[in-house]
Amino acid sequence: MEHTQLLHGGDYNPEQWLDRPDILEQDLQLMKKAHVNVVTLGVFSWSLLEPEEGVYHLDWLADIIHRLYQHGIHTILATPSAARPAWMAKKYPEVRRVRPDRVRELYRRRQNYCYSSPLFREKVRAVDEQLARRFGQDPAVILWHISNEMGGDCHCPLCQAEFRRWLQHRYGSLEALNKAWNSRFWSHDFSDWEEIESPAPQGEDCLQGLTLDWKRFVSDRHIDFFRFERDVIRAIVPQAKFTANLMYRFHDIDYHDLARELDVVSWDNYPTWHKATETVEQTALDTAMMHDLFYSLKGKPFLMMESSPSFTNWQPVSKQKRPGVAMLSALQAVAHGSDSVCYFQWRASRGGEEKFHGAVIGHDGREDARPFRETAQVGAALEQLAPATGTSRPRQAAIVHDWPNMWALEGSAGPRNAGLGYWKELACHYNALARAGITVDFVGQDSSLEGYGLVVVPMLYLLREEFAQKLCDFARQGGTVVVSEWTGVVDESDLCWLGDTPHGLTRLLGLRRTEIDGMYDGEFRRCLPVEGAVPALPATRAGVLCEVAALEESDPAQVLLTYTEDYFAGCPAVAVHRFGQGRAYYLASRFEPKFYDALYASLTREAGLQPASPWPLPKGVLATRRDGLLFLQNCNDSPVSVSGVELPGYGTAVWADRDGSLQRLL
Ligand code: GAL
């Protein structure tokens, strides 16, 4: 997929309007006016593509693809596997998923196929081959979109058998499996593979090694299904490029693994703007964290495959984006590395689940409606930003976000079973770095740390030996490492590391954890800076989880902040330790936002990381860099001035680096 312009468009579901040629004609005219240059077709089209088993109708799709192409609009073509036709679900029950309680679903909704069913795979193969033969060489089709938002799990007998095969491959013997799961406890030793079943509400739900492996297995199944569909098409169209649309804070699939199979990462971005509890800047930071994650998965530009031009209809309260926020959020995606701004959906459905979901064209069909006007403005801005297309981002800081760790951390009983707040922990670090204008990537334990100046390790409860070693090497060679509470506790089987913890990091940190205490919501321990400590950090409060640490005797850390209350008084809350050419910071608890702002202001300076903006920024203004470009975004609803430039409320300004000086691009 080669493009020299940012893509603008989105999900187009014209199969709902085939009896209204006037509407299809108006779509085309309005797409031109909105500067649309791409649409995604076919996401849920199976019942029209194959209305009867083995009978395929592709002409309607070909007509639409070609009419759009004549007007300069390309197609991202989706395979229809996410929603199968009713005839299939009725005739072949095995394609329907079985729930954790072992009840097979009736025909319903979407994204609920059994990914193990050979029959389902054959049906998918047949329809995908039809699409590949018909459109594989078509210049209108620039990218293949496999299925839609893959996720969930199936507990049918076919999946149980696959799970046992997967376990046999992973462990080789039941002895090894029993050891990894510590099954001897409560007499859960398995003596036959057939005794093993997936977790269930009325069945096994406390063997944490089993639960963790089930999550790994389900993730692998989705990836296997993706590979299956991709390879069906690739066999016919060797040059085809592939994406899958990923999701916000998604749990079910290890996206680091999935990304290795994709040519381009894409994701669906639906923040709840204007929440009563959050400023626009906070929502923007939460969204930015996802953009940065999706950029990092391949270390290259991604696509924002879906977003709403106005509002969604599946959040508790559907709030319209205020005037200007559609532009702010569209350009934010580009600022963080997206090569597209795409929407769901082009024209609002008349009926069904999503009839009140925001769309570029509403039921009134009017081009003077706000969503259309704002979409057209975004389209025009994207044309001005064409130089951003394909550009990469600087490597500065990395935050470790690892799926098996998240699964194990959240699946484990204690020390806090409610409100552990893994994503909140990530956000504490991310928000402070992003506000300081530092480019942040998210890495897994298999990623390379090369090129980063700072690596943050928040709640890396499941820490693999090799990664602990990698962190030590990184610091030894001059990098800065920040390690938070509840890190280095278990191995990859969720077995507690024996001996001192954080496992593998005690020499790096110059201390060891001796206790951890769960805190009630609203319960805090005060922490004060040690006099004369460098860097000087502000007093703060510790909550959620509080660790007690003991300094290593031979080469101890330098304590920066201590707890002042209770039997914790005098224990290190924050410490720093020189290690080789670099240094490591230890945070014993979760602190207040202002603490992270001060910490990262000081240590990014110390690590020599350049903030994106050469100018100091007013509150609520965020700065980001893509190579050769600087983006400033005003998340306030009122104007601000930055270095003589007036940024309107929710406004964005973009500069290009030209011959050493910044020239305004937008
Ligand atoms: C996405 C999905 C779309 C549409 C959209 C609504 O998750 O892929 O098909 O349902 O949400 O926000």
XYZ file of C-alpha atoms and ligand atoms in Angstrom:
678
model
C 0.000 0.000 0.000
C 1.724 3.151 -1.180
C 0.160 6.521 -0.531
C 1.542 10.013 -0.658
C -1.451 11.639 1.008
C -3.064 11.108 4.352
C -6.120 8.904 3.950
C -9.537 10.336 4.730
C -12.795 8.398 4.629
C -14.125 5.410 6.504
C -16.605 2.557 6.763
C -19.076 2.699 3.933
C -22.013 0.300 4.065
C -23.843 0.930 0.785
C -25.484 -2.499 0.891
C -28.132 -0.780 3.040
C -29.004 1.562 0.158
C -28.868 -0.553 -2.989
C -32.550 0.229 -3.676
C -31.805 3.974 -3.460
C -29.550 4.903 -6.395
C -30.216 8.572 -5.619
C -28.602 8.109 -2.201
C -25.619 6.271 -3.657
C -25.179 9.116 -6.126
C -25.398 11.710 -3.361
C -22.804 9.736 -1.363
C -20.358 10.064 -4.185
C -20.931 13.799 -4.576
C -20.604 14.437 -0.862
C -17.489 12.292 -0.555
C -15.837 14.540 -3.105
C -16.888 17.618 -1.149
C -15.547 16.124 2.076
C -12.130 15.362 0.505
C -12.662 11.632 0.990
C -10.034 9.519 -0.754
C -10.662 6.080 0.777
C -13.554 3.948 2.007
C -13.675 0.615 3.787
C -16.119 -1.722 2.118
C -17.456 -5.170 2.878
C -16.930 -5.317 6.656
C -20.291 -6.982 7.322
C -21.451 -7.874 3.804
C -21.540 -11.662 3.899
C -25.328 -12.121 3.661
C -25.295 -10.144 0.427
C -22.092 -11.632 -0.938
C -23.344 -15.198 -0.360
C -27.123 -15.057 0.085
C -27.364 -18.844 -0.309
C -24.713 -21.409 0.399
C -22.233 -21.425 -2.486
C -24.089 -18.698 -4.460
C -21.970 -15.551 -4.690
C -23.072 -12.040 -5.712
C -20.154 -9.687 -6.117
C -21.342 -7.434 -8.924
C -22.926 -4.842 -6.639
C -19.615 -4.510 -4.792
C -17.606 -4.289 -8.010
C -19.928 -1.525 -9.281
C -19.447 0.517 -6.140
C -15.685 -0.004 -5.950
C -15.319 1.097 -9.573
C -17.608 4.091 -9.390
C -15.676 5.362 -6.390
C -12.358 4.692 -8.066
C -13.396 6.698 -11.123
C -13.742 9.590 -8.715
C -10.332 9.060 -7.121
C -11.561 7.138 -4.075
C -9.699 3.959 -3.150
C -11.050 0.971 -1.285
C -9.839 -0.856 1.792
C -11.556 -4.181 1.267
C -12.687 -6.150 4.300
C -13.298 -9.866 4.505
C -16.816 -10.509 5.826
C -15.950 -13.138 8.445
C -16.977 -11.011 11.447
C -20.714 -11.515 10.815
C -21.899 -14.707 9.158
C -25.288 -15.124 7.493
C -28.215 -16.618 9.416
C -28.491 -19.620 7.057
C -25.005 -20.720 8.076
C -25.612 -20.428 11.804
C -28.796 -22.485 11.448
C -27.403 -25.198 9.208
C -24.013 -25.591 10.930
C -24.313 -25.057 14.699
C -20.574 -25.617 15.145
C -19.850 -22.138 13.732
C -21.592 -20.597 16.752
C -19.540 -19.923 19.840
C -19.932 -21.739 23.147
C -19.905 -19.475 26.202
C -17.720 -20.091 29.292
C -20.748 -21.746 30.949
C -20.771 -24.204 28.012
C -24.031 -22.952 26.455
C -23.901 -22.639 22.678
C -25.115 -19.236 21.506
C -28.071 -18.822 19.176
C -27.665 -16.768 16.031
C -26.946 -13.284 17.285
C -24.936 -10.115 16.821
C -21.413 -10.379 15.331
C -17.777 -11.230 16.106
C -18.877 -14.477 17.710
C -17.739 -17.224 15.360
C -15.820 -20.280 16.518
C -12.316 -19.659 15.221
C -11.469 -23.371 15.556
C -14.380 -24.759 13.541
C -12.976 -26.352 10.338
C -16.362 -25.840 8.743
C -16.386 -22.128 9.500
C -12.873 -21.811 8.138
C -13.937 -23.553 4.923
C -16.850 -21.140 4.491
C -14.549 -18.182 5.135
C -12.002 -19.567 2.712
C -14.625 -19.892 -0.019
C -15.934 -16.330 0.262
C -12.454 -14.833 0.703
C -11.256 -16.635 -2.415
C -14.145 -15.130 -4.346
C -13.131 -11.649 -3.203
C -9.447 -12.248 -3.861
C -10.043 -13.543 -7.384
C -12.378 -10.718 -8.241
C -10.547 -7.797 -6.630
C -6.994 -9.009 -5.960
C -5.504 -7.264 -9.004
C -7.874 -4.299 -8.894
C -5.913 -1.014 -8.640
C -8.812 0.445 -6.623
C -8.104 -1.887 -3.682
C -5.142 -0.652 -1.658
C -5.396 -2.721 1.503
C -7.115 -5.838 2.874
C -8.924 -5.524 6.188
C -9.241 -8.914 7.848
C -12.515 -9.480 9.682
C -13.473 -6.876 12.277
C -12.319 -6.196 15.821
C -11.361 -9.763 16.663
C -11.909 -10.748 20.283
C -13.817 -12.903 22.791
C -13.430 -16.643 23.302
C -15.121 -19.928 22.454
C -15.346 -22.920 24.814
C -16.766 -25.545 22.415
C -15.430 -29.117 22.265
C -13.312 -28.244 19.220
C -11.668 -25.418 21.158
C -11.139 -27.663 24.212
C -9.309 -30.178 22.019
C -7.213 -27.396 20.470
C -6.415 -26.060 23.927
C -5.106 -29.473 25.049
C -2.976 -29.725 21.898
C -1.645 -26.223 22.576
C -0.762 -27.213 26.171
C 0.938 -30.410 25.007
C 3.038 -28.352 22.657
C 3.879 -25.800 25.347
C 4.731 -28.229 28.148
C 5.539 -31.565 26.501
C 4.441 -33.517 29.590
C 1.775 -33.371 32.272
C 4.533 -33.354 34.838
C 5.867 -30.083 33.417
C 2.370 -28.632 33.221
C 1.527 -29.582 36.813
C 4.763 -27.996 37.963
C 4.131 -24.780 36.000
C 0.621 -24.488 37.391
C 1.648 -25.576 40.901
C -1.345 -27.932 40.623
C -0.343 -29.982 43.672
C -1.932 -27.246 45.812
C -5.568 -28.235 46.560
C -4.827 -31.601 44.928
C -5.289 -30.356 41.379
C -2.629 -32.570 39.756
C -3.743 -33.653 36.286
C -3.064 -37.249 35.264
C -4.632 -37.193 31.784
C -4.771 -34.332 29.244
C -8.498 -35.003 28.854
C -9.065 -33.845 32.438
C -8.126 -30.292 31.468
C -10.934 -27.907 30.567
C -11.006 -24.186 29.894
C -11.919 -21.945 32.875
C -15.651 -21.821 33.594
C -17.908 -20.119 36.151
C -19.210 -23.532 37.249
C -15.805 -25.166 36.764
C -12.143 -24.381 37.304
C -11.655 -20.715 38.055
C -8.869 -20.561 40.593
C -5.896 -22.276 38.981
C -4.164 -19.097 37.898
C -1.606 -20.822 35.661
C -4.487 -22.429 33.740
C -6.323 -19.116 33.391
C -3.177 -17.389 32.150
C -2.501 -20.135 29.606
C -6.117 -19.999 28.424
C -5.664 -16.298 27.689
C -2.446 -17.018 25.814
C -4.200 -19.768 23.884
C -7.193 -17.580 22.957
C -4.839 -14.843 21.778
C -2.944 -17.394 19.679
C -6.234 -18.701 18.221
C -7.237 -15.240 17.026
C -3.820 -14.710 15.516
C -4.016 -18.121 13.879
C -7.407 -17.189 12.426
C -6.017 -13.907 11.134
C -3.110 -15.780 9.519
C -5.520 -18.263 7.986
C -7.596 -15.562 6.288
C -4.545 -13.569 5.250
C -2.910 -16.616 3.677
C -6.057 -17.565 1.747
C -5.896 -14.154 0.067
C -2.136 -14.080 -0.212
C -2.155 -17.402 -2.091
C -4.152 -15.657 -4.842
C -2.740 -12.123 -4.444
C 0.899 -12.416 -3.381
C 1.446 -8.633 -3.302
C -1.591 -7.906 -1.080
C -1.099 -5.922 2.146
C -3.090 -6.594 5.305
C -4.413 -4.903 8.398
C -6.787 -5.746 11.240
C -8.597 -3.097 13.284
C -7.471 -3.139 16.909
C -9.118 -1.637 19.983
C -8.704 0.616 23.017
C -6.997 -0.999 26.034
C -7.865 -4.353 24.556
C -7.380 -7.439 26.633
C -8.054 -10.556 24.587
C -5.195 -10.530 22.077
C -1.496 -9.942 22.601
C -1.187 -7.154 20.066
C 2.624 -7.365 20.086
C 2.226 -10.888 18.649
C -0.571 -9.938 16.258
C 1.312 -6.921 14.930
C 4.109 -9.172 13.651
C 1.563 -10.634 11.214
C 0.164 -7.304 9.986
C 1.567 -5.047 7.288
C -0.111 -2.009 8.820
C -1.579 -1.598 12.290
C -4.961 0.103 12.432
C -7.291 0.888 15.303
C -10.764 2.149 16.147
C -10.748 5.257 18.284
C -13.884 6.148 20.275
C -13.030 8.280 23.304
C -15.827 9.617 25.477
C -15.172 13.330 25.116
C -16.589 15.838 27.596
C -17.013 13.439 30.502
C -18.195 15.151 33.660
C -15.112 13.850 35.479
C -12.395 14.700 32.966
C -10.971 17.703 31.125
C -10.550 17.613 27.346
C -6.790 17.503 27.939
C -7.181 14.383 30.080
C -9.303 12.665 27.434
C -6.776 13.712 24.811
C -3.935 12.201 26.858
C -5.842 8.965 27.336
C -6.361 8.782 23.562
C -2.763 9.784 22.846
C -1.580 6.876 24.965
C -3.448 4.512 22.617
C -2.168 6.209 19.465
C 1.357 5.818 20.819
C 0.763 2.166 21.641
C -0.472 1.492 18.109
C 2.443 3.373 16.554
C 4.877 1.375 18.691
C 3.531 -2.036 17.722
C 5.424 -1.840 14.438
C 7.433 1.322 15.066
C 5.827 2.891 12.036
C 2.745 4.884 11.020
C -0.611 3.287 11.673
C -4.123 3.988 10.413
C -6.993 5.328 12.466
C -9.525 3.015 10.862
C -12.628 4.208 12.698
C -13.710 7.167 14.785
C -16.931 9.073 15.146
C -17.347 12.457 13.495
C -19.799 13.379 16.243
C -20.821 10.838 18.893
C -21.276 7.141 19.576
C -24.377 5.355 20.803
C -22.860 2.640 22.969
C -21.363 4.637 25.801
C -23.478 5.291 28.919
C -24.248 8.829 27.749
C -23.851 9.857 24.109
C -22.218 13.265 24.069
C -21.638 15.221 20.858
C -18.113 16.422 20.219
C -18.195 20.143 20.855
C -17.468 22.358 17.835
C -13.761 22.053 17.011
C -13.186 18.754 18.836
C -13.614 16.648 15.682
C -10.703 18.585 14.166
C -8.676 18.393 17.394
C -9.072 14.615 17.637
C -8.516 13.998 13.910
C -5.269 15.974 13.893
C -4.223 14.413 17.176
C -4.193 11.019 15.451
C -1.932 12.407 12.720
C 0.306 14.135 15.273
C 0.897 10.779 16.963
C 1.710 8.835 13.800
C -1.539 8.006 12.017
C -1.585 8.207 8.237
C -5.369 8.370 8.157
C -8.503 9.822 9.656
C -11.398 7.446 9.020
C -14.889 7.269 10.437
C -17.605 4.813 11.236
C -19.787 5.194 9.313
C -20.234 7.341 6.248
C -24.051 7.426 6.313
C -26.221 6.686 9.343
C -28.226 3.436 9.198
C -32.014 3.719 9.175
C -32.508 0.852 11.595
C -30.744 -1.628 13.802
C -28.280 -1.328 16.653
C -26.345 1.637 15.296
C -29.034 3.863 13.814
C -28.241 6.598 16.350
C -24.468 6.270 16.077
C -22.821 9.381 14.715
C -22.119 9.378 10.973
C -20.750 11.834 8.449
C -24.188 12.042 6.782
C -27.173 11.912 9.114
C -30.757 10.830 8.433
C -31.533 14.301 7.115
C -28.942 13.815 4.356
C -27.858 17.449 4.681
C -24.448 18.771 3.866
C -24.936 21.843 6.020
C -25.186 19.666 9.156
C -22.255 20.089 11.565
C -20.732 16.564 11.245
C -20.492 16.948 7.470
C -19.121 20.486 7.618
C -16.510 19.532 10.199
C -15.555 16.389 8.267
C -15.030 18.454 5.116
C -12.818 20.847 7.092
C -10.775 17.932 8.424
C -10.404 16.640 4.849
C -9.060 19.995 3.691
C -6.603 20.168 6.619
C -5.341 16.657 5.873
C -4.515 17.727 2.321
C -2.353 20.516 3.760
C -0.669 17.993 6.019
C 0.349 15.656 3.179
C 4.066 16.042 4.142
C 3.279 14.095 7.335
C 2.411 10.961 5.346
C 4.678 8.043 6.190
C 6.937 10.037 8.515
C 8.232 8.339 11.629
C 8.657 9.595 15.185
C 11.728 10.131 17.345
C 12.720 7.395 19.808
C 12.894 8.867 23.288
C 11.104 7.045 26.092
C 9.519 3.607 26.301
C 6.890 2.321 28.722
C 6.652 -1.452 29.113
C 3.173 -2.758 28.358
C 3.073 -6.497 28.107
C -0.079 -8.584 27.630
C 0.879 -11.723 29.618
C 1.843 -9.404 32.485
C -1.522 -7.638 32.350
C -3.369 -10.990 32.272
C -1.373 -12.401 35.187
C -1.526 -9.205 37.237
C -5.279 -8.862 36.922
C -5.925 -12.610 37.269
C -4.000 -12.965 40.486
C -5.667 -12.915 43.913
C -4.117 -10.250 46.220
C -2.742 -7.860 47.318
C -5.689 -5.806 45.974
C -8.494 -7.573 44.180
C -10.448 -4.454 43.376
C -9.142 -1.273 41.859
C -5.606 -2.388 41.090
C -5.681 0.207 38.324
C -3.064 -1.147 35.934
C -3.987 1.353 33.185
C -4.097 4.159 35.738
C -0.539 3.282 36.685
C 0.533 3.453 33.035
C -1.265 6.780 32.665
C 0.566 8.300 35.668
C 3.857 7.883 33.819
C 2.527 8.474 30.323
C 0.665 11.693 31.091
C 3.658 13.325 32.749
C 5.941 12.389 29.844
C 3.429 13.450 27.200
C 2.794 16.769 28.953
C 6.554 17.312 28.957
C 6.503 16.810 25.155
C 8.480 13.564 25.200
C 7.657 10.948 22.544
C 6.602 7.719 24.224
C 6.581 4.212 22.764
C 5.120 1.116 24.406
C 7.322 -1.961 24.348
C 6.902 -5.600 25.354
C 9.419 -7.900 26.999
C 10.599 -9.155 23.597
C 11.175 -5.637 22.221
C 14.552 -4.088 21.684
C 15.394 -1.124 23.948
C 17.896 0.300 21.519
C 17.674 4.004 20.867
C 15.671 4.885 23.991
C 17.045 7.118 26.719
C 14.440 6.144 29.308
C 12.521 2.921 29.992
C 9.615 2.931 32.448
C 8.584 -0.382 34.019
C 5.148 0.084 35.631
C 3.697 -2.862 37.571
C 5.639 -5.460 35.633
C 4.460 -8.152 38.029
C 5.280 -10.947 35.552
C 8.922 -10.295 34.753
C 10.910 -12.689 32.634
C 14.523 -13.358 33.531
C 15.832 -12.231 30.120
C 13.976 -8.946 30.349
C 15.369 -8.198 33.815
C 18.784 -8.764 32.282
C 17.925 -6.486 29.351
C 16.946 -3.697 31.757
C 20.204 -4.055 33.675
C 22.220 -3.946 30.419
C 20.261 -0.916 29.281
C 21.102 0.991 32.478
C 24.688 -0.228 32.508
C 25.147 1.339 29.071
C 23.814 4.718 30.182
C 20.018 4.391 30.056
C 17.606 5.511 32.782
C 15.156 2.935 34.157
C 12.111 3.684 36.342
C 10.648 0.698 38.208
C 7.297 1.003 39.974
C 5.660 -0.977 42.782
C 4.602 -4.595 42.242
C 7.291 -5.401 39.709
C 9.319 -8.596 39.346
C 7.037 -10.809 41.428
C 6.334 -13.905 39.291
C 7.818 -15.786 36.340
C 6.050 -16.439 33.051
C 3.982 -19.250 34.600
C 2.750 -16.943 37.370
C 4.968 -18.811 39.848
C 6.407 -16.508 42.495
C 10.090 -15.841 42.101
C 11.922 -17.267 45.113
C 14.456 -15.053 46.856
C 14.727 -11.277 46.787
C 12.444 -9.193 44.603
C 11.958 -7.261 42.318
C 13.492 -10.375 40.798
C 16.638 -9.709 38.805
C 16.519 -5.983 39.574
C 17.700 -5.698 43.170
C 21.292 -4.862 42.198
C 20.070 -2.430 39.557
C 17.851 -0.680 42.125
C 20.153 -1.006 45.129
C 17.276 -2.280 47.280
C 14.799 -5.127 47.739
C 11.106 -5.287 48.514
C 10.316 -6.622 51.959
C 6.538 -6.017 52.208
C 3.559 -4.826 50.227
C 0.379 -3.407 51.694
C -2.987 -3.003 49.954
C -4.584 0.397 50.599
C -8.302 1.171 50.693
C -9.629 3.722 48.225
C -9.025 7.128 49.757
C -6.349 5.793 52.151
C -2.898 7.366 51.750
C 0.518 7.571 53.391
C 2.358 10.863 53.318
C 5.849 10.980 51.807
C 8.416 13.752 52.260
C 11.641 14.547 50.421
C 14.910 13.718 52.146
C 16.775 16.930 52.859
C 19.439 17.751 50.290
C 18.533 14.782 48.053
C 19.148 15.278 44.320
C 16.966 15.459 42.339
C 14.691 17.394 44.674
C 11.167 16.000 44.369
C 7.943 17.305 45.919
C 6.154 15.913 48.940
C 3.313 13.628 47.878
C 0.884 10.952 49.043
C 1.155 7.212 48.351
C -1.903 5.036 47.702
C -3.307 1.847 46.112
C -0.317 -0.363 46.991
C 2.569 0.594 49.268
C 5.797 -1.338 49.360
C 8.418 -1.394 52.067
C 11.955 -1.778 50.777
C 15.313 -2.448 52.436
C 18.482 -0.938 50.982
C 21.124 -3.328 49.650
C 24.081 -3.372 52.017
C 27.047 -3.275 49.679
C 25.790 -0.798 47.065
C 22.627 0.913 48.349
C 20.281 3.264 46.510
C 20.062 6.898 47.515
C 16.683 7.619 49.093
C 14.858 10.665 47.669
C 11.513 10.472 49.474
C 10.513 8.590 52.604
C 7.155 7.583 54.027
C 6.376 9.561 57.158
C 3.440 7.679 58.641
C 2.655 4.550 60.554
C 5.186 1.726 60.766
C 6.295 2.725 57.248
C 7.827 5.940 58.628
C 11.402 6.371 57.446
C 11.178 3.651 54.731
C 12.153 4.580 51.161
C 9.231 5.692 48.994
C 11.397 6.863 46.079
C 15.063 6.083 45.518
C 17.688 6.376 42.804
C 20.701 4.196 42.183
C 23.628 4.679 39.815
C 24.324 1.555 37.826
C 27.125 1.400 35.250
C 26.800 4.477 33.054
C 23.107 4.898 33.851
C 20.716 4.958 36.759
C 17.562 3.370 38.062
C 14.681 4.961 39.969
C 12.472 2.968 42.297
C 8.911 4.059 43.131
C 7.437 2.122 46.049
C 3.833 3.160 45.476
C 1.439 5.140 43.300
C 1.740 8.875 43.928
C -0.123 12.061 42.979
C 0.076 13.404 39.375
C 2.188 16.422 40.362
C 4.857 14.058 41.658
C 5.214 12.371 38.247
C 5.330 15.769 36.517
C 8.266 16.786 38.727
C 9.990 13.407 38.484
C 9.890 13.273 34.687
C 10.735 16.969 34.243
C 13.919 16.274 36.150
C 14.900 12.890 34.816
C 14.182 13.575 31.130
C 16.470 16.613 31.431
C 19.083 14.444 33.129
C 18.691 11.794 30.377
C 19.100 14.477 27.679
C 15.640 13.986 26.095
C 14.542 17.050 24.104
C 10.936 18.214 24.603
C 8.954 18.492 21.339
C 8.285 22.210 21.698
C 11.105 24.749 21.725
C 8.781 27.132 23.610
C 7.234 26.869 27.072
C 3.605 25.816 26.728
C 0.484 27.117 28.483
C -1.569 24.637 30.507
C -3.649 22.340 28.302
C -1.421 22.658 25.224
C 0.226 19.426 24.062
C 3.221 19.162 21.747
C 4.213 16.181 19.607
C 6.746 15.426 16.897
C 6.781 13.403 13.743
C 10.054 13.573 11.867
C 10.387 17.072 10.462
C 7.072 18.246 11.948
C 5.968 19.860 15.184
C 2.297 19.764 16.248
C 0.852 21.977 18.991
C -2.716 21.291 20.109
C -4.764 23.484 22.390
C -7.089 21.307 24.481
C -8.647 24.367 26.122
C -11.887 25.789 24.762
C -10.394 29.295 24.859
C -7.514 30.753 22.811
C -3.898 30.709 24.002
C -0.778 32.300 22.646
C 2.474 30.375 22.112
C 5.562 32.267 21.000
C 3.447 34.931 19.340
C 1.150 32.432 17.611
C -2.534 32.597 18.527
C -4.033 29.112 18.925
C -7.850 29.224 19.014
C -9.813 27.012 21.445
C -9.268 23.365 20.380
C -6.942 24.682 17.654
C -3.922 22.927 16.156
C -0.819 24.491 14.630
C 1.784 22.542 12.682
C 5.312 23.593 11.758
C 7.789 21.945 9.394
C 11.535 21.959 10.121
C 13.052 23.606 7.042
C 16.761 24.401 6.902
C 17.016 24.554 10.660
C 14.040 26.843 11.231
C 10.369 26.161 11.835
C 7.924 27.152 9.101
C 4.198 27.133 9.703
C 2.385 24.425 7.710
C -1.087 24.683 9.245
C -16.628 -0.440 16.150
C -17.065 -1.413 15.080
C -17.992 -0.749 14.079
C -19.054 0.034 14.797
C -18.405 1.030 15.715
C -19.372 1.882 16.472
O -16.209 -1.059 17.307
O -15.956 -1.943 14.406
O -18.547 -1.738 13.246
O -19.870 -0.839 15.507
O -17.642 0.340 16.662
O -18.736 2.742 17.383
